[in-house]
Amino acid sequence: PKADQAFILLAEKKKTQGPLAYWGRIEVPVPDYKLENNKPFLLPRLPAIYDSENIEATAYALMVYVQRQELQTDAIVKWLNTQRLHDGGWASTQDTVVAMRALIEYTIKSRIRDVTNLTISIEAVALPGKITPFHVNTRNLATQQKVKIPNAYGTVKVEAKGAGYAILQLKVQYGVDINEFVTQPPVKAFDLKAQAFFGGRNASIITYESCQSWTYLDESEQSGMAVLEVKLPTGYFVHQPRLDKYVLSGQVPNLKRARYLPDKVVLYFDYLDQYPTCVNFTVERFFPVANMTRYLPVKVYDYYAPERFNETILDAFTLYRLDICQVCGSYQCPYCPIFAGSRVSST
């Protein structure tokens, strides 16, 4: 009947790439590999143009396939798992909720958890002579197991034995100090211009100013809910009530919320359009810290489609060049003769 006809239409929209199946507007690049010594090595997954939309649509399709007890569910599950981020979620909050629900329904109906009994061995070049075993079974399915590889070089070899499903992910973090090396978005969706102005004694006060606008007008006249994240230098602080007052003042009409987090300020906009929306706020040094990084990232993105983003790096050379004596700036500073010395005058 109508349900079967609808399912036929859904199945016709499915895209397949090797052992993977998904739903999306356009083809999504498969996880890339490179060959070294005739061995395939998986490369990092870069953002695609419709990440969050593809994930949510595929998750809903998986729920339909599971409900109908269709046989082609494994390929859909594999594709969803290739789209995961390192923290266990997907591109956005919304698609993460739907994807988690779909995978839970899949595991319940397929009864894979009842037979799961796996032994996984992790061997890293950076940890010579050490093989880390993981055991995944019905007693610890919900337990996340980790191994730290302190020196990020070489390769990681993974060997699994047994029955069942398990997800293994490798998280690598590194810093960049040139804008050209920052990960680029699949499409240019936002324009972002950010500045930092340093004032007070020894740059103890920083005023940030950031102007952002929506540029992907071929898709829509404005973005969805947009988020601006501004990284703060270590030791700098802004009181939350000051941010709340700024939001309530209405100086920026579409600014609806601002939050101070331990290392950044996050501002939420109802939307951004083609005209620049500018914000500014001031932070102050709360703890004296020296030898700080010279580079501070600023990022704007669509909350429901984070693959729509723009990121830039602010050059905080003014802070970078300060030594501990300049930051402390007091006669109480140890090993700082310029401040510890005193003058004796006589008449």
PDB file of C-alpha atoms in Angstrom, residues 188-189 214-222:
ATOM      1  CA  LYS A 188      32.269  29.905   2.110  1.00  0.00           C
ATOM      2  CA  ALA A 189      29.215  30.600   4.267  1.00  0.00           C
ATOM      3  CA  TRP A 214      26.273  35.410   6.099  1.00  0.00           C
ATOM      4  CA  THR A 215      27.658  35.036   2.571  1.00  0.00           C
ATOM      5  CA  TYR A 216      26.113  31.815   1.248  1.00  0.00           C
ATOM      6  CA  LEU A 217      23.201  33.672  -0.352  1.00  0.00           C
ATOM      7  CA  ASP A 218      22.703  30.981  -3.001  1.00  0.00           C
ATOM      8  CA  GLU A 219      21.349  28.762  -0.224  1.00  0.00           C
ATOM      9  CA  SER A 220      19.348  31.299   1.822  1.00  0.00           C
ATOM     10  CA  GLU A 221      19.121  34.990   2.663  1.00  0.00           C
ATOM     11  CA  GLN A 222      20.275  34.373   6.231  1.00  0.00           C
TER      12      GLN A 222
END
